[in-house]
Tab-separated table of C-alpha atoms in Angstrom:
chain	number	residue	atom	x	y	z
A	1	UNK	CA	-13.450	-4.631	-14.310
A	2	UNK	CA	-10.710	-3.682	-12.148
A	3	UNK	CA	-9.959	0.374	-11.675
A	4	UNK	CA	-5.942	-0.380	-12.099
A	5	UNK	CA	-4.576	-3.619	-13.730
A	6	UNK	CA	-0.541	-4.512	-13.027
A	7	UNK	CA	0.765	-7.390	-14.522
A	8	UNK	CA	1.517	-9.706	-11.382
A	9	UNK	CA	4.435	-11.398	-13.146
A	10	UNK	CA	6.934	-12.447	-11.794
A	11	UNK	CA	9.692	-11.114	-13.554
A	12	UNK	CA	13.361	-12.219	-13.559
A	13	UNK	CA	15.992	-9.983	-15.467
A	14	UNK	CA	19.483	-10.210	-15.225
A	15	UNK	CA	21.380	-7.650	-13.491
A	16	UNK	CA	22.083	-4.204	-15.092
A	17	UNK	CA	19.176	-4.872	-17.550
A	18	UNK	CA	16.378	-2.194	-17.944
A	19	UNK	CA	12.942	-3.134	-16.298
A	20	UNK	CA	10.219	-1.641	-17.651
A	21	UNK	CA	6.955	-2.054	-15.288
A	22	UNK	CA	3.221	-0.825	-16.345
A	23	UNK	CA	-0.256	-0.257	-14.978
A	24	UNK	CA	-3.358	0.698	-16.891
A	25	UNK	CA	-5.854	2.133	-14.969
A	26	UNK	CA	-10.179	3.116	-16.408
A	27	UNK	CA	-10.652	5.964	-14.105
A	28	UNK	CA	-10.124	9.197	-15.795
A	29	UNK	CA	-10.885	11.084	-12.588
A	30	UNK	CA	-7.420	9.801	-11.089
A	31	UNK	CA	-4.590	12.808	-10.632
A	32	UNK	CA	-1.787	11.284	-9.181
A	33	UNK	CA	0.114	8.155	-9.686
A	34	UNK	CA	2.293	6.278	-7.583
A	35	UNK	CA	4.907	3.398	-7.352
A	36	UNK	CA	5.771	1.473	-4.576
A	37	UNK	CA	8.148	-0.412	-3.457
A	38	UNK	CA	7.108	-4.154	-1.172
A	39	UNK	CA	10.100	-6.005	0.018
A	40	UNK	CA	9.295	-9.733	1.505
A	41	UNK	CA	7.646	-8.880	5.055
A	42	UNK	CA	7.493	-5.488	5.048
A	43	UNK	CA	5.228	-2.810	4.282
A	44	UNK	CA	5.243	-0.690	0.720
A	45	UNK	CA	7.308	2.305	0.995
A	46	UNK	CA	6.825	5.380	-1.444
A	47	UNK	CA	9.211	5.189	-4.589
A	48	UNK	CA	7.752	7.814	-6.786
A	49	UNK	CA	4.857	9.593	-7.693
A	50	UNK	CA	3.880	11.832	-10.461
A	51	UNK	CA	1.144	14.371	-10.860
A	52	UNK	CA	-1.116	14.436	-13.980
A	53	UNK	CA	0.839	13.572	-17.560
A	54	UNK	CA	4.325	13.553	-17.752
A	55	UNK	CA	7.555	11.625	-16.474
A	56	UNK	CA	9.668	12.056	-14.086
A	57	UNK	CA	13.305	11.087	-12.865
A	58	UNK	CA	14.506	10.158	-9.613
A	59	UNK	CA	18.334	8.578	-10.348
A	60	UNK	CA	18.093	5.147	-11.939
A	61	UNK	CA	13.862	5.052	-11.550
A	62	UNK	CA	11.686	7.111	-14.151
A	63	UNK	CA	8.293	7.472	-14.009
A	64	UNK	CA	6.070	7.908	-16.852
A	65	UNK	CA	2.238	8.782	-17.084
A	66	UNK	CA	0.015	9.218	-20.610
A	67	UNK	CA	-3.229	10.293	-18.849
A	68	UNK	CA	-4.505	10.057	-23.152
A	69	UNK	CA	-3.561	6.419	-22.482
A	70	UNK	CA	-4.568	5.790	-19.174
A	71	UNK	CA	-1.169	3.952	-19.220
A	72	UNK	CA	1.722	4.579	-16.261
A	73	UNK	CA	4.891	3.082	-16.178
A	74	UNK	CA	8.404	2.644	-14.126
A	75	UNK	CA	11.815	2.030	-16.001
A	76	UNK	CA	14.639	1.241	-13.817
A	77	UNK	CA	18.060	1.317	-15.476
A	78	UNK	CA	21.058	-0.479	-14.534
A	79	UNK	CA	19.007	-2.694	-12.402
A	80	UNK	CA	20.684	-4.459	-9.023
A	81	UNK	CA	19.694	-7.133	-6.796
A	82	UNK	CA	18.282	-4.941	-4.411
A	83	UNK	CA	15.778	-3.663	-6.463
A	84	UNK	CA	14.061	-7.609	-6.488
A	85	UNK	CA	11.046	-6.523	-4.881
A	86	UNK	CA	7.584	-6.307	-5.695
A	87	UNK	CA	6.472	-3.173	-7.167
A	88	UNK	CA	3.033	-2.192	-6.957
A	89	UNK	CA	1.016	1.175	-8.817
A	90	UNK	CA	-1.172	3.143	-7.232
A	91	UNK	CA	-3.488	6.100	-8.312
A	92	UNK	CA	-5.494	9.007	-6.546
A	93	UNK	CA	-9.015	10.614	-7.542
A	94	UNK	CA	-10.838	12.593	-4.919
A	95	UNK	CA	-9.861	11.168	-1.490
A	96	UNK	CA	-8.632	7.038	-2.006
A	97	UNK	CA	-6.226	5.206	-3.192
A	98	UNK	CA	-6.238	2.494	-5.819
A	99	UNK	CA	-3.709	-0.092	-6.142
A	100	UNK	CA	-2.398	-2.421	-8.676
A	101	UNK	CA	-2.063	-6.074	-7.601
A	102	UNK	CA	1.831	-5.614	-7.572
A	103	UNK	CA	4.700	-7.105	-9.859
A	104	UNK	CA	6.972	-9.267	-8.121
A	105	UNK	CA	10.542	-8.726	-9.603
A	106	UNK	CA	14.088	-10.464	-9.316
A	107	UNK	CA	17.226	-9.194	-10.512
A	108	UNK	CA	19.844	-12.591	-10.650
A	109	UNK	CA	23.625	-11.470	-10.096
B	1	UNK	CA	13.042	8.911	14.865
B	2	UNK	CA	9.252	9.756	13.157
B	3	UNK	CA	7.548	6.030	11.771
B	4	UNK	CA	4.732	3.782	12.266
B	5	UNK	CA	4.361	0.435	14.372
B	6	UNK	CA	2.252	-2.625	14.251
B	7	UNK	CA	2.503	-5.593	16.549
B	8	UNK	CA	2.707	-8.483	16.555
B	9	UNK	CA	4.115	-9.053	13.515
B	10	UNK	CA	2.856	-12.514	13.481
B	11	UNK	CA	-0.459	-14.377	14.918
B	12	UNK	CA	-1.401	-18.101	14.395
B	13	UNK	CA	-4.554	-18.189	16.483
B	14	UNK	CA	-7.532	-20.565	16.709
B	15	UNK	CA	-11.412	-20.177	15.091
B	16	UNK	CA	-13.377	-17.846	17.504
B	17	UNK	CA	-10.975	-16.157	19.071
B	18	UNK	CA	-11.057	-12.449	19.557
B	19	UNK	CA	-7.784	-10.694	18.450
B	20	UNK	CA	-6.674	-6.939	18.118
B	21	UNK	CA	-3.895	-5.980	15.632
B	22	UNK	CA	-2.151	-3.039	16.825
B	23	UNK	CA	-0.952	0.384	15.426
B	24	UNK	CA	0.972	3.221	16.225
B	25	UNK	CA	2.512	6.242	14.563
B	26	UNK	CA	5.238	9.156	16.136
B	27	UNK	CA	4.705	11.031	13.093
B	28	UNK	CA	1.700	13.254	14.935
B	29	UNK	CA	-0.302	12.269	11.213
B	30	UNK	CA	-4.611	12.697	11.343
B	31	UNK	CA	-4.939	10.272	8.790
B	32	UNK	CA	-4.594	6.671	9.315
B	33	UNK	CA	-5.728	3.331	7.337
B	34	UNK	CA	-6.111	-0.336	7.554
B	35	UNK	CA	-5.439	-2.352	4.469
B	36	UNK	CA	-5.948	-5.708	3.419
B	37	UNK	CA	-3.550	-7.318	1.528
B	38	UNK	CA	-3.481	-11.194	0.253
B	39	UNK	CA	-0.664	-13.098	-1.953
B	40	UNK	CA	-0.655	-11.503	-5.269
B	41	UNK	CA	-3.559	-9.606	-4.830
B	42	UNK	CA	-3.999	-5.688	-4.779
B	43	UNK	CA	-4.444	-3.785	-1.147
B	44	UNK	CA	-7.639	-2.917	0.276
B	45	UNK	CA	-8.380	-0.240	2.217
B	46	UNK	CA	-11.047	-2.085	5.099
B	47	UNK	CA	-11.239	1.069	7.634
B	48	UNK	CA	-9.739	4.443	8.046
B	49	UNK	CA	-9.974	7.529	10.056
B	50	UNK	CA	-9.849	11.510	9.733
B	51	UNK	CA	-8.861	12.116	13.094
B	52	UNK	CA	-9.730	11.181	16.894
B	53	UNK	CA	-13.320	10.163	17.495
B	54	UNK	CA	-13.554	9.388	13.440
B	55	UNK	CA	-13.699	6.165	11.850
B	56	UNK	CA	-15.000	4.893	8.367
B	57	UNK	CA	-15.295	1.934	6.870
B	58	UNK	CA	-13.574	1.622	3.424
B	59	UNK	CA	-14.127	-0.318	0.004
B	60	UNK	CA	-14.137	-3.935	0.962
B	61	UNK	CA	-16.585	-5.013	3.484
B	62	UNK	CA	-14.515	-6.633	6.879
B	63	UNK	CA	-16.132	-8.232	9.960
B	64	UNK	CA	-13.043	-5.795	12.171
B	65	UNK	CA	-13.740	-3.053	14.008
B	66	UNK	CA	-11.471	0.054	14.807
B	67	UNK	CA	-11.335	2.846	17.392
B	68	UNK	CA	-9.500	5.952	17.484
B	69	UNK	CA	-9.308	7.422	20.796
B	70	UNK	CA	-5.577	8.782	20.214
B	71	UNK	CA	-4.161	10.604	17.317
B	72	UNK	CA	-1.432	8.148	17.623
B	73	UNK	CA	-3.056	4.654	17.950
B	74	UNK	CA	-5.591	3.185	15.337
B	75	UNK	CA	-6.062	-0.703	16.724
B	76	UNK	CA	-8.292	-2.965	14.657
B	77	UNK	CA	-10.034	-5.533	16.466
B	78	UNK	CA	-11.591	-9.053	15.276
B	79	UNK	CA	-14.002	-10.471	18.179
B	80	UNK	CA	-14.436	-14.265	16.461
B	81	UNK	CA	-11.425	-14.889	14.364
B	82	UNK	CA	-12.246	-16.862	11.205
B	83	UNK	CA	-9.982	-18.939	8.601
B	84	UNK	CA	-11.091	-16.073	6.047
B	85	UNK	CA	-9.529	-13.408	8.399
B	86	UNK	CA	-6.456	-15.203	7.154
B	87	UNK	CA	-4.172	-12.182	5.567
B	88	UNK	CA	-1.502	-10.043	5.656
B	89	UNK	CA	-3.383	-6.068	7.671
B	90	UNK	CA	-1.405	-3.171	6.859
B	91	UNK	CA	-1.521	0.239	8.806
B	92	UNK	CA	-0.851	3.661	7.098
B	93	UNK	CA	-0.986	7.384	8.169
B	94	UNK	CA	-0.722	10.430	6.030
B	95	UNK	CA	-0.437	14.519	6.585
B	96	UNK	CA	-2.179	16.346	3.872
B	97	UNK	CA	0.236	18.140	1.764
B	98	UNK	CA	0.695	20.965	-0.642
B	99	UNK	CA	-2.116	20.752	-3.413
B	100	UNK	CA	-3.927	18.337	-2.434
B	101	UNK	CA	-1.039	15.252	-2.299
B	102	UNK	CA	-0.420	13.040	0.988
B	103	UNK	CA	1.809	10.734	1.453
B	104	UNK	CA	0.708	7.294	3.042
B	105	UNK	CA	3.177	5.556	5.270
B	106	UNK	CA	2.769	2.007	6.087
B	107	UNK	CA	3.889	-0.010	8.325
B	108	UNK	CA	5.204	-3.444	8.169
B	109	UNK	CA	2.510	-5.487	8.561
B	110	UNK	CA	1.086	-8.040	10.572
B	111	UNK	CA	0.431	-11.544	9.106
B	112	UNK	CA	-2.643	-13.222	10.638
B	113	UNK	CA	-3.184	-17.273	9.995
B	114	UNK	CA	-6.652	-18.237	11.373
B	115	UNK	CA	-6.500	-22.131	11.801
């Protein structure tokens, strides 16, 4: 069994719609949790991350942790087309990091 | 402006070849990572290093090599290129930061294709 599991999608909303993306993860040990952001040909660049339980908001992205739930996810309101991207989790125990295989997302115009 | 290399960005090369993927950083960072990453898959972390003279290998077993003789420059080597080398390497650094949290920052990437 995998440490994190993402749902690999892909997902296609329409723009302005709320995306909700998740992870679960099976390693209690893990303290902080990440999303990142992939566009095509490049390299993942640091969107948010959250320490233990709780959410937090960064403009139109929240991020949301239940460490009871081993269950993370990232709602983005009022979506545009350049948030199509793929999104991928991430989570830190002692030194690593784990990632999630990445949801591929499109917002249509 | 601070921010981390790799060349080339593309490599098409032949079966037994020997090839080195490059990577730089200007952000002075002790940290630094090679990743693997394939379509649709998760990344995984093949080598990293703690500072100059220090090199690990990480969770998924790779046939590379890396050398650290600079803070700045963390190149990962192949000496017989293989069709199952074919994949997308990412570099990363990171500065520890307050309690305990580091940011990793990648690099674009450099897409080998073994033929």
């Amino acid at each position: 069994q995998k440490e994190v599991e993402q749902d690999p999608g892909p997902l296609s909303v329409p723009e302005g719609a709320i995306v909700s993306l998740n992870c679960t993860y099976s390693n209690s040990a893990f303290q902080y949790f990440m999303w990142y952001r992939q566009y095509s040909r490049k390299g993942p660049e640091l969107l948010m991350y959250t320490y233990s339980s709780g959410n937090k908001e960064d403009g139109r992205f929240t991020a949301q942790v239940d460490k009871s739930s081993k269950y993370i996810s990232l709602f983005i309101r009022d979506s545009q087309p350049s948030d199509s991207a793929t999104y991928l989790c991430a989570m830190r125990g002692a030194q690593k990091l784990v990632f999630g295989q990445g949801t591929r997302l499109t917002i249509n115009p | 402006e601070a921010d981390i290399y790799q060349t080339p960005r593309y490599l098409v090369i032949g079966t037994g070849k020997k090839i080195t993927l490059e990577c730089s950083q200007t952000m002075g960072h002790d940290k630094m990572y090679w990743y693997q990453q394939d379509p649709g898959m998760e990344l995984h972390l093949i080598h990293y290093s703690y500072g100059v003279n220090s090199t690990e290998k990480g969770d998924l077993s790779s046939e590379s090599t890396v050398s650290r003789i600079r803070t700045e420059h963390f190149p990962l080597t192949l000496e017989s290129a293989r069709p199952s080398h074919t994949s997308q390497y990412l570099c990363a650094s990171s500065e520890p930061g307050a309690g305990g949290w580091n940011e990793q920052f990648f690099g674009p990437g450099t897409r080998l294709t073994v033929l």
